[in-house]
XYZ file of C-alpha atoms in Angstrom:
490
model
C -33.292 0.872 8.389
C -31.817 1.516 5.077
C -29.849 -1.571 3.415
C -26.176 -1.584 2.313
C -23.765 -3.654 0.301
C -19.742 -3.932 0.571
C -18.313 -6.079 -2.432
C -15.113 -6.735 -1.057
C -13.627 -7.898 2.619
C -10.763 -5.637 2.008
C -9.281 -3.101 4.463
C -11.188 -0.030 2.322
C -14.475 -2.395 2.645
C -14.137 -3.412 6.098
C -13.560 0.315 7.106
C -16.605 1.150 4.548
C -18.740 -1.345 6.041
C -17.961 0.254 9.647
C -18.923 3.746 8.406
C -22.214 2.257 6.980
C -23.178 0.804 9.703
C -22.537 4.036 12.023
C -24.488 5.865 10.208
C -27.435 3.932 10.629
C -27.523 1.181 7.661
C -27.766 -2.336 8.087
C -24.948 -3.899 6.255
C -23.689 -6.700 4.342
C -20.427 -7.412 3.080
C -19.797 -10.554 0.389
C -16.318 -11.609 0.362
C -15.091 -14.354 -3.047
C -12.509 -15.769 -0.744
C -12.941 -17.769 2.987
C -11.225 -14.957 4.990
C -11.677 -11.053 5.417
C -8.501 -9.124 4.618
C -7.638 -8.573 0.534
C -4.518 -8.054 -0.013
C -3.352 -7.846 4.031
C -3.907 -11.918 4.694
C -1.728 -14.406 6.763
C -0.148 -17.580 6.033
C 0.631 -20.147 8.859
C 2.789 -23.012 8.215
C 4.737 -25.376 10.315
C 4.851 -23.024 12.934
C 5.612 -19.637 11.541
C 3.216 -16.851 10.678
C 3.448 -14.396 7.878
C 1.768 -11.530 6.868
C 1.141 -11.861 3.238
C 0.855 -8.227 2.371
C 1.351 -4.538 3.669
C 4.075 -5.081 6.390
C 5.164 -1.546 6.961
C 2.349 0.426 9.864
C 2.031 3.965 9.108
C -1.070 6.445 10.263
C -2.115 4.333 12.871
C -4.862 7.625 13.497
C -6.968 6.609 10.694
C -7.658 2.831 12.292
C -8.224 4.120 15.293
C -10.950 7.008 14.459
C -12.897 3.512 13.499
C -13.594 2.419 16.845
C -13.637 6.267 18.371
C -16.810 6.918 15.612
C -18.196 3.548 16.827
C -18.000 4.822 20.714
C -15.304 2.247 21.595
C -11.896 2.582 23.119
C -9.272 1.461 20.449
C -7.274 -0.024 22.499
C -10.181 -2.626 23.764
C -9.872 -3.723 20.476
C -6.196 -2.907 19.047
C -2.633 -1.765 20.100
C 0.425 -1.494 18.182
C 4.017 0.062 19.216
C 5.740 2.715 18.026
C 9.404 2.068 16.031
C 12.332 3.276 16.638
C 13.710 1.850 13.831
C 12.361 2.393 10.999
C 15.009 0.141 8.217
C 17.824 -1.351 7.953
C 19.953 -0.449 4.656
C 22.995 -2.332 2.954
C 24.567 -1.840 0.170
C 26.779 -3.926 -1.827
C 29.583 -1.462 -1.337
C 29.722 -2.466 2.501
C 27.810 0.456 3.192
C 25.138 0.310 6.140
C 22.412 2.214 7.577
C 20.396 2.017 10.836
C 17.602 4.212 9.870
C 16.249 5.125 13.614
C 13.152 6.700 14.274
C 14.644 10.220 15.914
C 15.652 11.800 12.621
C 18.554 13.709 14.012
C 20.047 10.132 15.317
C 19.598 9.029 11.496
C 20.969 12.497 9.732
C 24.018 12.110 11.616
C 24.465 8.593 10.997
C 23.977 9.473 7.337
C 26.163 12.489 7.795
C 29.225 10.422 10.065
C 29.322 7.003 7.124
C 28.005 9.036 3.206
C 29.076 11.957 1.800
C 25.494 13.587 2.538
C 25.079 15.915 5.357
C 22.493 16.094 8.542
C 21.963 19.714 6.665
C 20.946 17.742 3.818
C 18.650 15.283 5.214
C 16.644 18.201 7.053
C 16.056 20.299 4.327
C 14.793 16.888 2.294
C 12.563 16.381 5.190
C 11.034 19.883 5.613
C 10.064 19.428 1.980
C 8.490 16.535 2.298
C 6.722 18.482 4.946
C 5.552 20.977 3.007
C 4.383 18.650 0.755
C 1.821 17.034 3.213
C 0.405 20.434 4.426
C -0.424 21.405 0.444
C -1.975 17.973 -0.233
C -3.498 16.164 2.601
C -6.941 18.117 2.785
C -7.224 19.036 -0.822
C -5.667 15.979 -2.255
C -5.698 13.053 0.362
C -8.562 13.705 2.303
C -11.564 14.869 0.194
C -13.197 13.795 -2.810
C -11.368 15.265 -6.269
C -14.182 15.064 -8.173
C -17.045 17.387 -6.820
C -17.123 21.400 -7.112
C -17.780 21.420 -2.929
C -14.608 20.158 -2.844
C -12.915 23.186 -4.249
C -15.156 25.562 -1.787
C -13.187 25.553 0.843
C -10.391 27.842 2.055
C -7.752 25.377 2.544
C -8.666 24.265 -1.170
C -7.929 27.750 -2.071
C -4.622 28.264 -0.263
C -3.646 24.538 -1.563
C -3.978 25.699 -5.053
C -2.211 28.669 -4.817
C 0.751 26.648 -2.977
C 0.515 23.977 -5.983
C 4.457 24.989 -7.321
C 5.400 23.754 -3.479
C 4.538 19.766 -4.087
C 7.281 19.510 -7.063
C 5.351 17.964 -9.289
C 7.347 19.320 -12.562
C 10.092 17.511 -12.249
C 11.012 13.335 -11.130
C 11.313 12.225 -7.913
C 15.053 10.956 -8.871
C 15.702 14.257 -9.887
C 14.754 16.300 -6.994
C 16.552 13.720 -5.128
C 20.129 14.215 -6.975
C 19.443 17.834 -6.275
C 18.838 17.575 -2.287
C 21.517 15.124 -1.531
C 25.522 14.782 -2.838
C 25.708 11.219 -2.089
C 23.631 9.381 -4.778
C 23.015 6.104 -2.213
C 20.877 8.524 0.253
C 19.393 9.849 -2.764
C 18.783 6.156 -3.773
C 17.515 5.643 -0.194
C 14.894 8.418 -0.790
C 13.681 6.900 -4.158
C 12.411 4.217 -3.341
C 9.637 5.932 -1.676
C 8.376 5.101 -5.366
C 7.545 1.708 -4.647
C 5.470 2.229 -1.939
C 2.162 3.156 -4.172
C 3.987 0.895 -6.920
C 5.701 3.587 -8.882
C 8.960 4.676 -10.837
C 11.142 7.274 -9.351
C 12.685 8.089 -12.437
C 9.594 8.955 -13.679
C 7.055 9.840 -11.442
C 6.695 13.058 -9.637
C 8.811 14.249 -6.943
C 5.224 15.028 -5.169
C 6.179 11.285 -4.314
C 8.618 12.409 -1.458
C 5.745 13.049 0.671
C 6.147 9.590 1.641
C 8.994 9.930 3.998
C 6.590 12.373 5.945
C 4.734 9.537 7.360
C 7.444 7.760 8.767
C 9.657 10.227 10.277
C 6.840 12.565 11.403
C 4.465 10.638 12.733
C 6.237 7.428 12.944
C 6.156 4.046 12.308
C 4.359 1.500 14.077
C 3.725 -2.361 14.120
C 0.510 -3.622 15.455
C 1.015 -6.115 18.403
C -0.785 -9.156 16.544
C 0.894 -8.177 13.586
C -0.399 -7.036 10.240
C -3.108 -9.053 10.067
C -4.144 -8.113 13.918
C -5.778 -4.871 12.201
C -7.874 -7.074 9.859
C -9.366 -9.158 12.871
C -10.002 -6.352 15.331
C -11.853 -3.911 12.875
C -14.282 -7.022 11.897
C -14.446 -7.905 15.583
C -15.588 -4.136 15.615
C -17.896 -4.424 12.154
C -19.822 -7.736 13.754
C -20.444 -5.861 17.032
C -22.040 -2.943 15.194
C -24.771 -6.119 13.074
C -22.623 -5.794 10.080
C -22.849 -9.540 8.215
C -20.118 -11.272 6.584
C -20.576 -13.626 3.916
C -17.567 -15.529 2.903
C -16.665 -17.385 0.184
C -19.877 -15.578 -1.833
C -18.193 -14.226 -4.962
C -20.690 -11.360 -6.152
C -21.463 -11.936 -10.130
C -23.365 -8.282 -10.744
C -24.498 -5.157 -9.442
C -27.794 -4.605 -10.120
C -29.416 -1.097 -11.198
C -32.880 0.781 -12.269
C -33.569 1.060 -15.398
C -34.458 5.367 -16.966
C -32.518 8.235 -17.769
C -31.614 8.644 -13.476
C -30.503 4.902 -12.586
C -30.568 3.409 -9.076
C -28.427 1.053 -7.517
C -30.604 -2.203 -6.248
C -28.591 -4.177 -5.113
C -26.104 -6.673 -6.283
C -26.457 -10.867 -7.708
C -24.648 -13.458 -5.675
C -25.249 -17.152 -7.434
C -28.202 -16.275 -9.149
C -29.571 -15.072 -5.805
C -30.845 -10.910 -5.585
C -29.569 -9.238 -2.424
C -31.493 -5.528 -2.203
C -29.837 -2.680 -1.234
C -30.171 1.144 -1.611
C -25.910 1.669 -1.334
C -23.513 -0.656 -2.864
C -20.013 0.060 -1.948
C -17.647 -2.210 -4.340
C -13.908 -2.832 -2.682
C -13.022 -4.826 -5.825
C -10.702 -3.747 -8.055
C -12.393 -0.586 -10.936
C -11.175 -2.474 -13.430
C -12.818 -5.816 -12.337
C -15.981 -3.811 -11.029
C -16.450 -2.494 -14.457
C -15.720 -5.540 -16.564
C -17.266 -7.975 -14.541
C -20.351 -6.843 -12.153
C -21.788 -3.437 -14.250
C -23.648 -5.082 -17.167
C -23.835 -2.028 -20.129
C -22.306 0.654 -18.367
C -19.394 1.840 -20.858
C -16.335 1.911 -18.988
C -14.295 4.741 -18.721
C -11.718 3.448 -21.176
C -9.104 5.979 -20.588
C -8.809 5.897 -17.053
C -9.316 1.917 -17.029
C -6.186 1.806 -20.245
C -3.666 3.402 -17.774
C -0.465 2.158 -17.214
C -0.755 0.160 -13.971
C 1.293 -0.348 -11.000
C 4.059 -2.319 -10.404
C 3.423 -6.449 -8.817
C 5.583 -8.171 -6.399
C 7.212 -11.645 -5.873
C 7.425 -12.510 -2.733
C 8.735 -15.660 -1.192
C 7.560 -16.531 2.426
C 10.643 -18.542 4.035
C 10.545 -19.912 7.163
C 14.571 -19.188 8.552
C 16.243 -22.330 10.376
C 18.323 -19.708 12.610
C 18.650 -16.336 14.003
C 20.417 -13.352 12.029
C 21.480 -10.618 13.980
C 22.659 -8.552 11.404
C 18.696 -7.878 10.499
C 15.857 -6.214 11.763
C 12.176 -5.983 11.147
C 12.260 -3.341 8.084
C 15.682 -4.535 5.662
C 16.447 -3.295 2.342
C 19.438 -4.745 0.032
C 20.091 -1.879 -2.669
C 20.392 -3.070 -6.293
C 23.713 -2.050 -7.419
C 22.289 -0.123 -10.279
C 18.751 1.089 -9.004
C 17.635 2.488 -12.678
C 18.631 -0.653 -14.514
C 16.654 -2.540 -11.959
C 13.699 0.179 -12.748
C 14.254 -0.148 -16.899
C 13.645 -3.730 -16.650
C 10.417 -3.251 -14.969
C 8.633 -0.728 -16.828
C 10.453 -0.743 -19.775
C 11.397 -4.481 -20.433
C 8.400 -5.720 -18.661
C 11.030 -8.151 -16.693
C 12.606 -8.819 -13.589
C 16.329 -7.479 -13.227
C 18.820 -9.791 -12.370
C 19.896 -7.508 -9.484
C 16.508 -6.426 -7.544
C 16.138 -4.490 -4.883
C 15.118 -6.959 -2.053
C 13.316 -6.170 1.112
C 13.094 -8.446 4.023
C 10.439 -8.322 6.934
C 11.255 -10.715 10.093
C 7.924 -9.766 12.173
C 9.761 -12.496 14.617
C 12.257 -9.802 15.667
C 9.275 -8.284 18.174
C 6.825 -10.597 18.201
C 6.993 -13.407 19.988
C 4.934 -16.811 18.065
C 5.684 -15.658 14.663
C 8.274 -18.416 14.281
C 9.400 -21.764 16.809
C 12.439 -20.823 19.163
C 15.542 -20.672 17.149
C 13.924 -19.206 13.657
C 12.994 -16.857 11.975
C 9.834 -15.877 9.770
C 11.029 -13.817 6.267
C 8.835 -11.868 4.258
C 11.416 -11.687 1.152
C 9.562 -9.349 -1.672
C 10.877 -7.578 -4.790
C 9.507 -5.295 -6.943
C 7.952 -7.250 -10.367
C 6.191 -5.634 -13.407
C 2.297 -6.560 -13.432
C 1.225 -9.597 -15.181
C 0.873 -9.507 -19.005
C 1.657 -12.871 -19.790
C 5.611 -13.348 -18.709
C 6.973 -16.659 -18.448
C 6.358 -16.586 -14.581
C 7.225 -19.898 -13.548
C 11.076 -19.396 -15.424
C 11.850 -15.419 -14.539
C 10.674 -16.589 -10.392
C 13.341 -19.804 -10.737
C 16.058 -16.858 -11.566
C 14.903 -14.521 -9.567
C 15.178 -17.089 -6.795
C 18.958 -17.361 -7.170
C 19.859 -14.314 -7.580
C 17.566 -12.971 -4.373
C 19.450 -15.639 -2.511
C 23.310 -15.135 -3.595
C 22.890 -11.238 -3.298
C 21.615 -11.704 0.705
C 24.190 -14.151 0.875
C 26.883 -12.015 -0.168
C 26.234 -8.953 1.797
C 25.997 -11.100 4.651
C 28.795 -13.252 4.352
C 26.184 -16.218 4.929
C 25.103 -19.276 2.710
C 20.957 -18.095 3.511
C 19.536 -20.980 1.139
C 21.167 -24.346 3.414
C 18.222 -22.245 5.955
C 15.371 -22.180 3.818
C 12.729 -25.259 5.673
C 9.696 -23.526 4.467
C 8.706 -21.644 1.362
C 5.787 -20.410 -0.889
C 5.664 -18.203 -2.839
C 3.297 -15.257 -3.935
C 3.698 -13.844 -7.870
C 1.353 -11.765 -9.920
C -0.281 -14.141 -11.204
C -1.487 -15.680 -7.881
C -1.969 -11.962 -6.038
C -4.856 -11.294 -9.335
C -6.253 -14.658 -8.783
C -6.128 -14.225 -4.925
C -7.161 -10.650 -4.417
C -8.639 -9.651 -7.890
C -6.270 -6.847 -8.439
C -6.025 -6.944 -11.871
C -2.941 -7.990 -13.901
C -1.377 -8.421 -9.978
C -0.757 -4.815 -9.647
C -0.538 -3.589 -5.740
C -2.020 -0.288 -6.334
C -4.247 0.343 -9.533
C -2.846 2.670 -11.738
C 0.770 3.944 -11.635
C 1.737 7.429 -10.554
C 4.053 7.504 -13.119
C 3.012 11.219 -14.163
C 2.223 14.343 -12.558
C -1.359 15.026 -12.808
C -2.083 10.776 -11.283
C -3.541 12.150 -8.250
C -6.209 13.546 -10.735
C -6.346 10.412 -12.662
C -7.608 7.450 -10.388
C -11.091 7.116 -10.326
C -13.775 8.802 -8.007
C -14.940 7.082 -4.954
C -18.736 7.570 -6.184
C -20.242 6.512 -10.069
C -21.515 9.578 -11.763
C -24.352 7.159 -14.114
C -25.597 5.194 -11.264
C -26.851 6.844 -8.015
C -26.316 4.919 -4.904
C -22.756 3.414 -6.395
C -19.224 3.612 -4.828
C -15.889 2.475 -4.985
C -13.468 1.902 -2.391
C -9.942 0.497 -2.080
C -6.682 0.968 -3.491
C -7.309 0.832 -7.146
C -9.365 4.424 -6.699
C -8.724 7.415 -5.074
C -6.482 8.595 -3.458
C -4.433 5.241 -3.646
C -3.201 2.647 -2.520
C -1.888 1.031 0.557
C -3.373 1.056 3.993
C -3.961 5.000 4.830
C -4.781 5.598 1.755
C -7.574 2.617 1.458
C -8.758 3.803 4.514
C -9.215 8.022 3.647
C -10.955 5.698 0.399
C -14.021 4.739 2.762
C -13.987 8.207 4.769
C -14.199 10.028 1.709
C -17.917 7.894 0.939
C -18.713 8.769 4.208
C -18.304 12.196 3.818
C -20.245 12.233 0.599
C -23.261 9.556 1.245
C -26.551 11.582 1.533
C -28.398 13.166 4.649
């Protein structure tokens, strides 16, 4: 039986490990910290529960093909429900939006309290439609980086449909232009943030997003975020796969020659042999730290990179009915708030901040009478900011802008807090400088510029995860390992 290596208990190497292991490997999978999970971890204190990552469910196809490659019911393993409400919206103008599931209940909503139409909001969404049918096979789904890729038929068609994803002008932009009222079009930016992005500069090929949501829902899994982390290495054990935790890998070894072979990889001085190595840890990290004389691939590794977050885990003395599970609280001025990110390298004194309250459906998330907040903002990555004094502000102002569109003193509630910046999410999950997603898709052509799933100098090498394509956040991680799959040998 042939031997593989995951580097990396993340989602992308969990799902990698699976895949391995299917095919007929016998894996192993070294993990730096004491629990599986990367980036989507859990935090239990004094009786609440938090999800310390991804909160939002989308795709819920690409978890379960997992278990339906493995021969096992899903639903054995994992269930989630289905939304049908997707956010909550205020603004500081008094406006408020339900965002429900049924998209007609939401574009007349939109239509009955902005000065955007239903019209409006379906011609947005048949867009972002035709967005996903140019890019998911070409783009999403398959490997950018090989000439089979381009041999296919729906390649063909995709390429001659490439003036369809809007990827000439910003996302802000083609946003102004599909909606009169600039808080839906506001609404509709921030699509941006969810692979870590600016919408007044990255393509409008961003408002894809909204596809997932709207058209094939959104979903929260019934142990909560973390639930999929425990079932799918439930599922990985079953199938012989071994976990070894708290085993930081120091190298990946290789042959020697003109052609070299991966070998395996160097855990504390020990040599662990293997014919695939599959590293889930950040490219940047995987190049810097575990490939000994392999010149990096400075450009790609030099991009700009996406943006961090702060997040501040409170545990809520108190129930708030105004709130759901998904909340956002608009920044007054969303491009200042988006200048000092990328430009000032700052936090803006009026963030956008988004609240998840898991408690609202599941029951145990938080003792009777509370509430469990996941309280994040968007943050530039790490490059040496005085942390500890923009996170005290940031603090205050989070709290009086909650405050004031609720008409509620929040902080005297506040019996439990930490507290996740850049700094600790690098140190935590090795994603370098603290950004979420790798690279930025702050230009058009960044769906070309994230790095292959597979090393072109060492045979035997790949790369997983959200720092690599096609991106970050859970479905994309995942299509990360399918894509290996689909391009191991035999």
């Amino acid at each position: 039986m042939p031997k593989a290596i995951v580097i990396g208990a993340g989602i992308a190497g969990i799902a990698s490990a699976i895949r391995l292991a299917i095919k007929g490997y016998q894996v192993d999978v070294f993990e730096a910290n004491a629990k599986p999970g990367g980036k989507l971890g859990e935090i239990r204190m004094n009786g609440f529960r938090f999800d310390t990552g991804p909160s939002l469910f989308t795709m819920p196809q690409y978890v379960d093909e997992l278990f339906t490659l493995a021969g096992k019911n899903p639903k054995d393993y994992f269930d989630y429900i289905k939304l049908k409400e997707v956010c909550r919206y205020f603004y500081e103008d008094g406006l408020r939006l339900n965002a429900k599931s049924d998209i007609d209940l939401f574009a007349q909503e939109i239509e009955a309290k902005t000065n955007s139409t239903a019209e409006e909001v379906n011609r947005f969404l048949k867009k972002s439609a035709t967005i996903y049918e140019v890019t998911h096979q070409v783009f999403l789904e398959r490997t950018l980086h090989k000439i089979k890729s381009y041999l296919h038929w729906d390649t063909l068609k995709s390429v001659f449909r490439f003036f369809q994803i809007d990827a000439f002008r910003t996302q802000n932009k083609a946003n102004k232009h599909f909606f009169k009222d600039e808080r839906i079009a506001q609404l509709f930016n921030r699509y941006a943030t969810y692979n870590g992005s600016d919408p007044y500069q990255a393509p409008a090929t961003l408002n894809v997003i909204p596809h997932f949501e709207y058209h094939f829902g959104a979903f929260l899994p019934k142990n909560g975020m973390y639930g999929i982390v425990t079932a799918l290495v439930k599922l990985a054990e079953e199938l012989g796969i071994k976990f070894h935790y708290n085993q930081k890998a120091e190298e990946i070894l290789y042959s020697d020659g003109a052609k070299p072979e991966v070998l395996g990889i160097k855990v504390y001085d020990k040599t662990y042999k293997a014919a695939v190595v599959v590293s889930n840890l950040d490219i940047w990290f995987t190049y810097k730290n575990l490939l000994k004389n392999i010149d990096p691939p400075k450009k790609l590794l030099n991009q700009e990179r996406s943006s961090s977050a702060l997040i501040f885990y409170w545990g809520m003395d108190g129930n708030y009915s105004d709130l759901g599970l998904h909340n956002i609280f608009f920044a007054k001025d969303y491009q200042a708030e988006f200048n000092s990110i990328w430009k000032e390298k700052t936090i803006s004194d009026d963030p956008t901040v988004y609240i998840n309250i898991s408690a609202k459906h599941l029951r145990g998330e938080s003792p009777n009478d509370s509430e469990n907040w996941f309280v994040m903002i968007n943050v530039p990555s790490n490059n040496g900011q005085n942390w500890d004094s923009m996170i005290q502000a940031a603090r205050v102002n989070i709290i009086k802008k909650i405050s004031l569109v609720l008409n509620r003193n929040i902080e005297k509630d506040i019996i439990n807090e930490q507290i996740l910046d850049p700094r600790s999410i690098e140190s935590k999950t090795g994603s370098y400088q603290g950004s979420l997603y790798g690279n930025s898709s702050n230009s058009q052509f960044a769906a070309f510029l994230r790095h292959p799933n597979f090393s072109s100098k060492i045979k035997g090498l790949y790369f997983c995860g959200g720092s690599v394509h096609p991106g970050g956040g859970i479905p994309l991680a995942l299509l990360s390992a399918k894509i290996i799959d689909d391009n191991l040998p035999g």
